[in-house]
Each structure stands twice: as C-alpha cells, then as structure tokens.
N, CA, C and O atoms as a Maestro MAE file, in Angstrom:
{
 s_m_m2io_version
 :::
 2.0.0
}

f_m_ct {
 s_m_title
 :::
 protein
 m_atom[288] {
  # First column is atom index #
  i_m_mmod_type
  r_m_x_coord
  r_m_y_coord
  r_m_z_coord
  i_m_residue_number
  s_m_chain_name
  s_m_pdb_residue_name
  s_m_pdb_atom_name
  i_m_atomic_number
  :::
  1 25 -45.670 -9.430 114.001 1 A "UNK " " N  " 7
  2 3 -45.313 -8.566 115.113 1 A "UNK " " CA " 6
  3 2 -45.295 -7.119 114.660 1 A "UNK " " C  " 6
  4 15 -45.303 -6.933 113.443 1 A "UNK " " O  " 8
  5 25 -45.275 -6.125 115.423 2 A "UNK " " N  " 7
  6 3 -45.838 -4.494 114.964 2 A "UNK " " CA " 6
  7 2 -45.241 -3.909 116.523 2 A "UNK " " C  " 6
  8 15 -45.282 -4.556 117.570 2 A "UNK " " O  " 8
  9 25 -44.723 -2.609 116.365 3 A "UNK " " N  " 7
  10 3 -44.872 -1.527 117.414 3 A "UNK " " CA " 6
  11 2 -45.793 -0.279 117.428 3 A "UNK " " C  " 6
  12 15 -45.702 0.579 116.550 3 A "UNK " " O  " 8
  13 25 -46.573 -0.213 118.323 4 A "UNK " " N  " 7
  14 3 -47.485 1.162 118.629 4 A "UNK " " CA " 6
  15 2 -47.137 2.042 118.824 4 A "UNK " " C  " 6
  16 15 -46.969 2.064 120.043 4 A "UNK " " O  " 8
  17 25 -46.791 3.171 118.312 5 A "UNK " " N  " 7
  18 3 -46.193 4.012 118.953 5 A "UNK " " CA " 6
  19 2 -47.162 4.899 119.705 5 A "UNK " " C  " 6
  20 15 -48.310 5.159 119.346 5 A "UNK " " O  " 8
  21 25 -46.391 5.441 121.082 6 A "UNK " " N  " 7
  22 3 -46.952 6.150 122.009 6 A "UNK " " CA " 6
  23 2 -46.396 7.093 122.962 6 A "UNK " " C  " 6
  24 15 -45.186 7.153 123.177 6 A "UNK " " O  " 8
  25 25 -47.215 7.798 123.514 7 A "UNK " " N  " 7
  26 3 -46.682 9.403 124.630 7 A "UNK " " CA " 6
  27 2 -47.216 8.895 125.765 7 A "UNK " " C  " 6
  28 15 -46.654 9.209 126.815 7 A "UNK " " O  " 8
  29 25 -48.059 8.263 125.810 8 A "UNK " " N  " 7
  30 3 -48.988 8.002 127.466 8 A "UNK " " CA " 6
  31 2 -49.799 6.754 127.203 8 A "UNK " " C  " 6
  32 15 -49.926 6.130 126.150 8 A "UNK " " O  " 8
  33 25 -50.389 6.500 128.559 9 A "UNK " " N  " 7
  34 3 -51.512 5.728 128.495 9 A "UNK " " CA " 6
  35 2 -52.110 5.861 129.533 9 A "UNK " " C  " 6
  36 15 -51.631 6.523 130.454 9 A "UNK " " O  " 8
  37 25 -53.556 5.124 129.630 10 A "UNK " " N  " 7
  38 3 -54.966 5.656 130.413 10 A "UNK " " CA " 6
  39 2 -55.169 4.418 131.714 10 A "UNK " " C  " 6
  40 15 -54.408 3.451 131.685 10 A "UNK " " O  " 8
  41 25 -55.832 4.480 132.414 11 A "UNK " " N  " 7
  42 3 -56.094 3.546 132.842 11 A "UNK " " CA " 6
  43 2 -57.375 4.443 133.839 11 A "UNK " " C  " 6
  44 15 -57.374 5.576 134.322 11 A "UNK " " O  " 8
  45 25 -58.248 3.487 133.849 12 A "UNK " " N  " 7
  46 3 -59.869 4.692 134.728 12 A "UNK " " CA " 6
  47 2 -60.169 3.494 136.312 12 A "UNK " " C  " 6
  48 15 -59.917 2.291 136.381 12 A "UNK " " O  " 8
  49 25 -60.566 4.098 137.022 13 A "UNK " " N  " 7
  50 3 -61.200 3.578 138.126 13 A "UNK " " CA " 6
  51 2 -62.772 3.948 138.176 13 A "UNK " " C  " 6
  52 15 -63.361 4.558 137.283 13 A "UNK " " O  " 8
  53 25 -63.161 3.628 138.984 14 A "UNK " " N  " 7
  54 3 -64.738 3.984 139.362 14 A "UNK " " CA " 6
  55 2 -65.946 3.860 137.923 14 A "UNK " " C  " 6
  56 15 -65.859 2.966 137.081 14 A "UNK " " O  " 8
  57 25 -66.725 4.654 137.907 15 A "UNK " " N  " 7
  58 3 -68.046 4.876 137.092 15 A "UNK " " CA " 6
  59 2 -68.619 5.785 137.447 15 A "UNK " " C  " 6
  60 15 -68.763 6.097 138.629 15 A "UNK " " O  " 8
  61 25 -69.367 6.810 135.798 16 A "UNK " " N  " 7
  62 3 -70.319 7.446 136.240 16 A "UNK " " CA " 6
  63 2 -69.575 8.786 136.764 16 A "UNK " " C  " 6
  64 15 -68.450 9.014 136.320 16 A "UNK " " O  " 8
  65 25 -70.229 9.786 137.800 17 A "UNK " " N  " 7
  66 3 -69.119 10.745 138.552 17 A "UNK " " CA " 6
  67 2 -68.083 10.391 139.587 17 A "UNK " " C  " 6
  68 15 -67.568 11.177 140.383 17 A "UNK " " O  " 8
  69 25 -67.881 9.289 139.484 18 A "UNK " " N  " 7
  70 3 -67.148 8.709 140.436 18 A "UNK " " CA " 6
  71 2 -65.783 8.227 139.723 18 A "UNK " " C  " 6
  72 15 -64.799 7.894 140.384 18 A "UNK " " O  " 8
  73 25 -65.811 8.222 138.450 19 A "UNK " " N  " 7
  74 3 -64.414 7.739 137.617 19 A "UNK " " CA " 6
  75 2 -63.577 8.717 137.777 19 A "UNK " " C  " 6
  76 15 -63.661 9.941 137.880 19 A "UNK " " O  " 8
  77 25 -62.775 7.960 137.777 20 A "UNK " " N  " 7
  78 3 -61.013 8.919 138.075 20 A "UNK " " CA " 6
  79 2 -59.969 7.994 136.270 20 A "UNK " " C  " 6
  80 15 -59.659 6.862 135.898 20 A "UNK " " O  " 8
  81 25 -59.901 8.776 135.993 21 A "UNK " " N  " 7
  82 3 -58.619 8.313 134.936 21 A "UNK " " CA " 6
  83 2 -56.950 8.625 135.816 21 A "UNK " " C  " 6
  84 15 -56.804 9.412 136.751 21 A "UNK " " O  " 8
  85 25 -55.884 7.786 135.204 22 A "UNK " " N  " 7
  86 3 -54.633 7.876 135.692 22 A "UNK " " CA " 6
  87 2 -53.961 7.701 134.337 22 A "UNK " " C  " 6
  88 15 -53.969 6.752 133.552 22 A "UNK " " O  " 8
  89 25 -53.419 8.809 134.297 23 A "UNK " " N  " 7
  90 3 -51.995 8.672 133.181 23 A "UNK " " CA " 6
  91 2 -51.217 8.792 133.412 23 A "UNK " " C  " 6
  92 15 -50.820 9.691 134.153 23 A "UNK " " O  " 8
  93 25 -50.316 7.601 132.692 24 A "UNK " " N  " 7
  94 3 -49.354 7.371 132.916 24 A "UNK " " CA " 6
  95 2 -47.754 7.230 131.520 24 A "UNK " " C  " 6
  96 15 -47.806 6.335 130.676 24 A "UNK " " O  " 8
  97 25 -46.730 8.066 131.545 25 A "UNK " " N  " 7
  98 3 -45.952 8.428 130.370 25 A "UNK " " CA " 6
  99 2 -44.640 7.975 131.349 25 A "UNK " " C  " 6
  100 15 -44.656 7.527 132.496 25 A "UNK " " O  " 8
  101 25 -43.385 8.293 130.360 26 A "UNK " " N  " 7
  102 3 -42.080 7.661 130.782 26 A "UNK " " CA " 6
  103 2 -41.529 9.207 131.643 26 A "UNK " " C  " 6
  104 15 -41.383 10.320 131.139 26 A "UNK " " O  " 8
  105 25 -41.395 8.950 132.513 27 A "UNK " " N  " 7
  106 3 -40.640 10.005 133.485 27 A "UNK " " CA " 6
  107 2 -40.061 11.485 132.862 27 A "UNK " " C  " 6
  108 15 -40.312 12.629 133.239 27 A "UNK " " O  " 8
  109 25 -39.230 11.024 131.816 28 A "UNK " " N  " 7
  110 3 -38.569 11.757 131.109 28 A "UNK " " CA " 6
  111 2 -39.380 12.113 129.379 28 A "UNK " " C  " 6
  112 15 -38.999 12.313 128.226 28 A "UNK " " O  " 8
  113 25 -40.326 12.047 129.935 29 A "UNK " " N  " 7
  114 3 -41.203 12.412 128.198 29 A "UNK " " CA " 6
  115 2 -41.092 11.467 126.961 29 A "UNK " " C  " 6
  116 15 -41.829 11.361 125.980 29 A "UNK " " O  " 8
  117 25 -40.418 11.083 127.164 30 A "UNK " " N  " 7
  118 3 -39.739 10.506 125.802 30 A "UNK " " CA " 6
  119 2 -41.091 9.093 125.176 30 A "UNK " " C  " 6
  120 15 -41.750 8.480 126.016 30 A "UNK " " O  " 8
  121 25 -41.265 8.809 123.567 31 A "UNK " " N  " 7
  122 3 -42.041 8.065 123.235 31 A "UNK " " CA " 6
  123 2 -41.220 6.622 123.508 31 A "UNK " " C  " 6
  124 15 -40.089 6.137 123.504 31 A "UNK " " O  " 8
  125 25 -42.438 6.345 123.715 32 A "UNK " " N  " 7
  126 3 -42.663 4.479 123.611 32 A "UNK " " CA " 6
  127 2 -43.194 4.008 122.898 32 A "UNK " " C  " 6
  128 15 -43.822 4.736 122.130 32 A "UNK " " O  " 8
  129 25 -43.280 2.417 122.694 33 A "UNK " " N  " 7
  130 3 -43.901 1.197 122.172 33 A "UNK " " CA " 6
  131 2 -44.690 0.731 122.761 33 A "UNK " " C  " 6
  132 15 -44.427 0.498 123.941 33 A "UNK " " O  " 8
  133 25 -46.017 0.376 122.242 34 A "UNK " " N  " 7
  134 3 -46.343 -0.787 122.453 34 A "UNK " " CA " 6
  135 2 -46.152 -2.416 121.719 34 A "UNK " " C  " 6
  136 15 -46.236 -2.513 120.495 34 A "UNK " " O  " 8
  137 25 -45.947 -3.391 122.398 35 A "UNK " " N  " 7
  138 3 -45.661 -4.405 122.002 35 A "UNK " " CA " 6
  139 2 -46.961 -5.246 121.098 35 A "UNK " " C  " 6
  140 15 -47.702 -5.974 121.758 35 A "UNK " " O  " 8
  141 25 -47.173 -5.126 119.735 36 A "UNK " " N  " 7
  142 3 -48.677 -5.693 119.523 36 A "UNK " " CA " 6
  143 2 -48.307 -6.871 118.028 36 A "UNK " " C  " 6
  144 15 -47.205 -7.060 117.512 36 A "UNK " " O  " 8
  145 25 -49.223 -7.302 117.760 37 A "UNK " " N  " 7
  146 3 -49.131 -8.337 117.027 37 A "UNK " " CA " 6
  147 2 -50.089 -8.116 115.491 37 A "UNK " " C  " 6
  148 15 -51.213 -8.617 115.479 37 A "UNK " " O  " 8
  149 25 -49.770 -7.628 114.678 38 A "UNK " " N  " 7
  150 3 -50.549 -7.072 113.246 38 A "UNK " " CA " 6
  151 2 -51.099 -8.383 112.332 38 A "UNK " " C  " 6
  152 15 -50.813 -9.547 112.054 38 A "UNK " " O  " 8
  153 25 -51.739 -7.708 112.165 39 A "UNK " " N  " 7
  154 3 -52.843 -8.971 110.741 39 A "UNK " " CA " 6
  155 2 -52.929 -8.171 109.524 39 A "UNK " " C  " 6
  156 15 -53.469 -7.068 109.600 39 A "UNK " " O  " 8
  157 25 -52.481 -8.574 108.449 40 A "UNK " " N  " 7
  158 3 -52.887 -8.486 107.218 40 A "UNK " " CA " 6
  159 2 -54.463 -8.472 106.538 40 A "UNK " " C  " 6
  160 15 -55.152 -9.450 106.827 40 A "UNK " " O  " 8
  161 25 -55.135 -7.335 105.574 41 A "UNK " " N  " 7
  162 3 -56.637 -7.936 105.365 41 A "UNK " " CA " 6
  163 2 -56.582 -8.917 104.794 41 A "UNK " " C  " 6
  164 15 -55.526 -9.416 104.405 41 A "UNK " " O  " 8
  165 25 -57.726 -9.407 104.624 42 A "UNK " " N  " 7
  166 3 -58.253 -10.439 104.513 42 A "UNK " " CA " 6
  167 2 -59.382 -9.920 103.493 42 A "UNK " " C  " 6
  168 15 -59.675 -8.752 103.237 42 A "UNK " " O  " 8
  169 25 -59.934 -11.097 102.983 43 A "UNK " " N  " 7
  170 3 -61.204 -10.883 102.187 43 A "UNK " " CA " 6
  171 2 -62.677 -10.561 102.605 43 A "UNK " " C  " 6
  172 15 -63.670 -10.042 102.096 43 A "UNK " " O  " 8
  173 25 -62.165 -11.365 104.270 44 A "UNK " " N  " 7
  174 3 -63.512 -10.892 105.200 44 A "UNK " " CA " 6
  175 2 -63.164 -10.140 106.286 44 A "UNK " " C  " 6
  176 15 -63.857 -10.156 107.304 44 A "UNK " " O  " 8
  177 25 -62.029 -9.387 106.175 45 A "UNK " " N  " 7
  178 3 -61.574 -9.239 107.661 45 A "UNK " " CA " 6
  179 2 -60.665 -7.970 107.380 45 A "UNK " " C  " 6
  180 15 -59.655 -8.206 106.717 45 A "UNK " " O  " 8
  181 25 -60.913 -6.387 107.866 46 A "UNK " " N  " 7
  182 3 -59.461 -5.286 107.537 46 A "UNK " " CA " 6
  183 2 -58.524 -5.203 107.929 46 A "UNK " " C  " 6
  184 15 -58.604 -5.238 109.157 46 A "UNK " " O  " 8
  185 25 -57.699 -5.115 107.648 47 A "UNK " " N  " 7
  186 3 -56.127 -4.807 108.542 47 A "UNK " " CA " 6
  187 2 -56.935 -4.486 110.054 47 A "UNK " " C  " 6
  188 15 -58.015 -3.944 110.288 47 A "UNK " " O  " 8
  189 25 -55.751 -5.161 111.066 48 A "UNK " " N  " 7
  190 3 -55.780 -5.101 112.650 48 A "UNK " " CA " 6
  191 2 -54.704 -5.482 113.045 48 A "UNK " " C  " 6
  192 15 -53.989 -6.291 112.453 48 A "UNK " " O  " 8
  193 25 -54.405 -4.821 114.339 49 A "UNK " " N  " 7
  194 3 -53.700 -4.983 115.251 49 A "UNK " " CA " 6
  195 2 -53.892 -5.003 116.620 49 A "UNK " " C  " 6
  196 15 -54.829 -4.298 116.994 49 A "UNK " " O  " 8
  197 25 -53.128 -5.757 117.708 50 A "UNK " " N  " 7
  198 3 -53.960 -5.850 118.373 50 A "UNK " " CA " 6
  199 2 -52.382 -5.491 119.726 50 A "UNK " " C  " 6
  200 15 -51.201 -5.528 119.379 50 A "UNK " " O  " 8
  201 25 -52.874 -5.174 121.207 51 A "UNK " " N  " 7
  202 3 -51.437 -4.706 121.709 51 A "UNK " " CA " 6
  203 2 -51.692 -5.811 122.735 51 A "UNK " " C  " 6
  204 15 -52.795 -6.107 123.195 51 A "UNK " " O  " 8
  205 25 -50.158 -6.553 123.121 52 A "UNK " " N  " 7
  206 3 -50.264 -7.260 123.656 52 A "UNK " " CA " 6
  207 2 -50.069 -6.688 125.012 52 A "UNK " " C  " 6
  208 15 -49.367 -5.677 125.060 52 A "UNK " " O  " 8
  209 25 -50.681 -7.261 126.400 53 A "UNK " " N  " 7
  210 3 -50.341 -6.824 127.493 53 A "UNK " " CA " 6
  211 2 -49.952 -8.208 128.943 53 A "UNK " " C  " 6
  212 15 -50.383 -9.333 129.198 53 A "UNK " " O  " 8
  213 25 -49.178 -7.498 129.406 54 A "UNK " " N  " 7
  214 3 -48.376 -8.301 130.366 54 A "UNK " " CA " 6
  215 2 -48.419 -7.940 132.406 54 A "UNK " " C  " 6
  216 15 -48.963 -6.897 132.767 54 A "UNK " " O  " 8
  217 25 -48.153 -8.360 132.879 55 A "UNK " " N  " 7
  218 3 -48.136 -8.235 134.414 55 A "UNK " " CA " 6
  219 2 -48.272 -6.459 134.425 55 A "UNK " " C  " 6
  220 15 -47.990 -5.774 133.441 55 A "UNK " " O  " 8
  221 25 -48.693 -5.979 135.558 56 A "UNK " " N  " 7
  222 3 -48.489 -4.788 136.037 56 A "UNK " " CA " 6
  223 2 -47.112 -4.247 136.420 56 A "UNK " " C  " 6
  224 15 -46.401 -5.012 137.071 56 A "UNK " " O  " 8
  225 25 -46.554 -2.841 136.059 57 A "UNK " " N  " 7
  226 3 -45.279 -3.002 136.841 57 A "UNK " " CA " 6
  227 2 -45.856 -2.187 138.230 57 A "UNK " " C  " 6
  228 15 -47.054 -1.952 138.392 57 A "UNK " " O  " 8
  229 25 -45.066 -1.900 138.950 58 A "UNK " " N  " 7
  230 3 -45.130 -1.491 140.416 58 A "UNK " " CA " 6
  231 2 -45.792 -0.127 140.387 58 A "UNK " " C  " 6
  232 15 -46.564 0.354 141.216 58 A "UNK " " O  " 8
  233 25 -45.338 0.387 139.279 59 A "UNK " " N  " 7
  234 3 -46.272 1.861 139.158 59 A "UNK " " CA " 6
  235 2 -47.938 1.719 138.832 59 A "UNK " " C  " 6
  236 15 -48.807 2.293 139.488 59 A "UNK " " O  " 8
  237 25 -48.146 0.960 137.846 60 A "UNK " " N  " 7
  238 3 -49.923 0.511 137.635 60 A "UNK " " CA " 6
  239 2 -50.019 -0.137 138.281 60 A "UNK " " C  " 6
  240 15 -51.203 -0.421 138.458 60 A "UNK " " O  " 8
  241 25 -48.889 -1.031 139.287 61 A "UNK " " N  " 7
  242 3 -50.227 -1.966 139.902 61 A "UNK " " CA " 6
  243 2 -51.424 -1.764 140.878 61 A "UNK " " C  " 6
  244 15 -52.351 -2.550 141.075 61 A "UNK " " O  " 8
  245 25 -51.195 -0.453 141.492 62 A "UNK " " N  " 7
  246 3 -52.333 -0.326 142.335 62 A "UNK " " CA " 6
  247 2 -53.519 -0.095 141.801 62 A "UNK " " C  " 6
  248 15 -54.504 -0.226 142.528 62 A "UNK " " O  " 8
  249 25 -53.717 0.375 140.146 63 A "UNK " " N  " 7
  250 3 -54.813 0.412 139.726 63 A "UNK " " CA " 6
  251 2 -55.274 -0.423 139.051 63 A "UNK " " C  " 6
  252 15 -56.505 -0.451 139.032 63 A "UNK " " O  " 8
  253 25 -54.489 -1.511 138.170 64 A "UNK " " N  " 7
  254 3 -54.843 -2.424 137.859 64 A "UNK " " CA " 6
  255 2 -53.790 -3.263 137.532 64 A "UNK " " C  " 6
  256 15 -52.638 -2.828 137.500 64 A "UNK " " O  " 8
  257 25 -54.224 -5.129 137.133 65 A "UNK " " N  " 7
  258 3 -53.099 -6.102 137.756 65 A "UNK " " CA " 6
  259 2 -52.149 -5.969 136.195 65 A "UNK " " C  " 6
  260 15 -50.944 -6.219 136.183 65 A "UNK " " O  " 8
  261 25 -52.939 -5.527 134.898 66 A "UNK " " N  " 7
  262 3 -52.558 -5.730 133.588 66 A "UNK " " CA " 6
  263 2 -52.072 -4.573 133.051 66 A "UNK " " C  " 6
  264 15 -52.522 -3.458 133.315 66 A "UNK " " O  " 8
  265 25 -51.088 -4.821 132.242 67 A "UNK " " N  " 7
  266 3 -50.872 -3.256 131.564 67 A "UNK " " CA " 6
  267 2 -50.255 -3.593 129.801 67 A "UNK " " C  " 6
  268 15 -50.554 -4.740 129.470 67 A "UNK " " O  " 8
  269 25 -49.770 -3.100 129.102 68 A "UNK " " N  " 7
  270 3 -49.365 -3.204 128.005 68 A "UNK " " CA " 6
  271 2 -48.586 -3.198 128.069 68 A "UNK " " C  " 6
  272 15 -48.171 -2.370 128.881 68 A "UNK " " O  " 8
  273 25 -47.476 -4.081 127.320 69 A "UNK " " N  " 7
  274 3 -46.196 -4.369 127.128 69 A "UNK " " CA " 6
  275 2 -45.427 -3.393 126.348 69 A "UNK " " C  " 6
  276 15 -45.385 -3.418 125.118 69 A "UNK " " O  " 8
  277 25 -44.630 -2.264 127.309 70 A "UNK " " N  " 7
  278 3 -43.908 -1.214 126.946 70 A "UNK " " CA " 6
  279 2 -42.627 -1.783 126.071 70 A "UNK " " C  " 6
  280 15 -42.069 -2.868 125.908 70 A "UNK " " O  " 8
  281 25 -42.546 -1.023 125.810 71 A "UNK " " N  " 7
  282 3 -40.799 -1.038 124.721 71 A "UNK " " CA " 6
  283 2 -40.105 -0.083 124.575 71 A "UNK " " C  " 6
  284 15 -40.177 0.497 123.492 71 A "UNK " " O  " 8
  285 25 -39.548 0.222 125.205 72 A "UNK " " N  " 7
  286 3 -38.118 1.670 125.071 72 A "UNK " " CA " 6
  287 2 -37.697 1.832 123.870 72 A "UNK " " C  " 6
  288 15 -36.831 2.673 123.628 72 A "UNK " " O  " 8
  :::
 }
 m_bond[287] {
  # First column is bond index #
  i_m_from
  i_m_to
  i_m_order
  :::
  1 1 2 1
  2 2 3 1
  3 3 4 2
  4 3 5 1
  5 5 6 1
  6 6 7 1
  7 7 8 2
  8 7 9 1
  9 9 10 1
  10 10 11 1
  11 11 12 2
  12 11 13 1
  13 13 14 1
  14 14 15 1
  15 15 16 2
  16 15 17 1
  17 17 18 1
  18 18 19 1
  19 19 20 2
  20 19 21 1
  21 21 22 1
  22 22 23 1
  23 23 24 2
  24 23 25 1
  25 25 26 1
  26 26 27 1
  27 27 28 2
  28 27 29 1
  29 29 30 1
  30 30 31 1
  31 31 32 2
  32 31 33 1
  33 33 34 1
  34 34 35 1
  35 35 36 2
  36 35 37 1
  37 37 38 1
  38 38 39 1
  39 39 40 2
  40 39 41 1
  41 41 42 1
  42 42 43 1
  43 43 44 2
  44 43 45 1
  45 45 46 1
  46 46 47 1
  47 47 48 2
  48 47 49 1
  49 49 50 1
  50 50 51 1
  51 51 52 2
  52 51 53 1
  53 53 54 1
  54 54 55 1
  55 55 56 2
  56 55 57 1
  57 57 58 1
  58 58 59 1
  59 59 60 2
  60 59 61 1
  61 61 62 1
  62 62 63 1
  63 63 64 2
  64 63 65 1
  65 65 66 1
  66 66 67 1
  67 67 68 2
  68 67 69 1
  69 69 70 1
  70 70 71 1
  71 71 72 2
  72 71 73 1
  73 73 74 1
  74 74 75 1
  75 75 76 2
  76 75 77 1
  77 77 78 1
  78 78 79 1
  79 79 80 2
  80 79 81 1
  81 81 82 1
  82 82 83 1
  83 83 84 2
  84 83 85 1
  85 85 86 1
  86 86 87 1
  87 87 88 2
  88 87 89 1
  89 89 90 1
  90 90 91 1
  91 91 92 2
  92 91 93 1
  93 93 94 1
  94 94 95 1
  95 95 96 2
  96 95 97 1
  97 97 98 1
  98 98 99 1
  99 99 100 2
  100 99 101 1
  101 101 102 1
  102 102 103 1
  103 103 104 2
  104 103 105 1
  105 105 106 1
  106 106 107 1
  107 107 108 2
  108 107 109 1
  109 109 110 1
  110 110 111 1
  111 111 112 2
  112 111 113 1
  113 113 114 1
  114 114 115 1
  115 115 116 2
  116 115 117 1
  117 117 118 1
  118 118 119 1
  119 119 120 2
  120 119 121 1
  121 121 122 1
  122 122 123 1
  123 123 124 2
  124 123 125 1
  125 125 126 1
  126 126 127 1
  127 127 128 2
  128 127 129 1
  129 129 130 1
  130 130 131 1
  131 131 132 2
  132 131 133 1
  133 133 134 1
  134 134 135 1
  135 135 136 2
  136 135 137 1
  137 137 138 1
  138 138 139 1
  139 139 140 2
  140 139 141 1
  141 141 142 1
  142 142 143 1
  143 143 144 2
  144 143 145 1
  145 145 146 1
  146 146 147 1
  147 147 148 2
  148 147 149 1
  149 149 150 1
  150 150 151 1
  151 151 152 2
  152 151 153 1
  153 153 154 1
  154 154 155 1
  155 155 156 2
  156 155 157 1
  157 157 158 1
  158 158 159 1
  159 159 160 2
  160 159 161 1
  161 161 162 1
  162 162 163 1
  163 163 164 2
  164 163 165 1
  165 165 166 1
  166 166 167 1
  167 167 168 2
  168 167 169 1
  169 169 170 1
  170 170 171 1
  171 171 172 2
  172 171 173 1
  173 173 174 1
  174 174 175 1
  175 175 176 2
  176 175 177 1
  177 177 178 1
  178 178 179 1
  179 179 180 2
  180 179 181 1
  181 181 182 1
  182 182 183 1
  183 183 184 2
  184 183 185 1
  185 185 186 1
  186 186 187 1
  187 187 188 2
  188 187 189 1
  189 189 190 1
  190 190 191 1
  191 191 192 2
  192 191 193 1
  193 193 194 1
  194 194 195 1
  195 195 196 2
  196 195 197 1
  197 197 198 1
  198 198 199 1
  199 199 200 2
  200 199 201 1
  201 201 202 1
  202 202 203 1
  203 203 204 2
  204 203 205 1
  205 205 206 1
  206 206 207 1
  207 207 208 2
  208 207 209 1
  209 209 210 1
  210 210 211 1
  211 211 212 2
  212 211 213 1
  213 213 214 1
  214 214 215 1
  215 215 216 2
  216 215 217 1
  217 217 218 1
  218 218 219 1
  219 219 220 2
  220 219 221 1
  221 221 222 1
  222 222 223 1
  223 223 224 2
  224 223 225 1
  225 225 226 1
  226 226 227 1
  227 227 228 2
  228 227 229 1
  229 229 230 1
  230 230 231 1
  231 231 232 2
  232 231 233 1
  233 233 234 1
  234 234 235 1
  235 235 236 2
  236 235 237 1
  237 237 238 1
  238 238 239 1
  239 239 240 2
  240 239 241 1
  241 241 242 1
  242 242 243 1
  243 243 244 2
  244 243 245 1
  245 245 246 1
  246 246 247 1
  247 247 248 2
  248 247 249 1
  249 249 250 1
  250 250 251 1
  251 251 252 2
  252 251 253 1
  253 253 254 1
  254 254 255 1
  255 255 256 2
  256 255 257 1
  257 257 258 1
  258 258 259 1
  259 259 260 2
  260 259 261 1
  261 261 262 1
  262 262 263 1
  263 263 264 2
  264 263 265 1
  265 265 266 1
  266 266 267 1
  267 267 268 2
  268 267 269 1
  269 269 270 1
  270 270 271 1
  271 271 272 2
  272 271 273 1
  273 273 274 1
  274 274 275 1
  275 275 276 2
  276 275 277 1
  277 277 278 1
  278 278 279 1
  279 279 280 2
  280 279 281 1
  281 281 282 1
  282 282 283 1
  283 283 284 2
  284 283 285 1
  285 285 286 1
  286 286 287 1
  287 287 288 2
  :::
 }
}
C-alpha cells in the first residue's frame, strides 16, 4: 500500500478542439492522497505504483462515473 501525494486532479471531456479539461482540488487548497498500491523492482520489472480508483463522488460525477480514491 503507498499514498500519492497531490494538489488537484484532471479529468477531460470531448476530443481534438472540442476537449474541455475539469480540475478539480479540495475547496480549501489543502494537499491530498491518493489511495494506490506500490510494487517493489523486480529483475524484470521497475518499481511501480499504481492509484486505486473508486465510485464518483457527486462533484465528478457528471463528468465521469470513476475517480481516484482521495485521502485527507
């Protein structure tokens, strides 16, 4: 298990000249987590991590159903 740390995040609609990006940060500025799950290298494989994501809350959901699992 691992935390991401973060200020914002992205989320895009459309394509092409038609894309719109939406960002989205905590009301009050302040950093967050993401919730992600880390791997050790390997002999065939480099260090990774990967962020886990969960339901939309009410604020992303109109742009999309998934979002990343925040952490205060």
């Amino acid at each position: 298990r691992c935390l991401v740390p973060a200020s914002e995040f992205f989320f895009s609609t459309g394509s092409g000249m038609r894309r719109v990006e939406w960002k989205f940060t905590l009301a009050n500025g302040d950093l967050f987590y993401f919730a992600g799950i880390w791997r050790t290298a390997s002999e065939d494989w480099p260090e990774a991590y990967a962020v886990l994501t969960t339901e939309a809350n009410p604020e992303v959901a109109p742009y999309n159903d998934r979002q990343m699992a925040v952490i205060r």
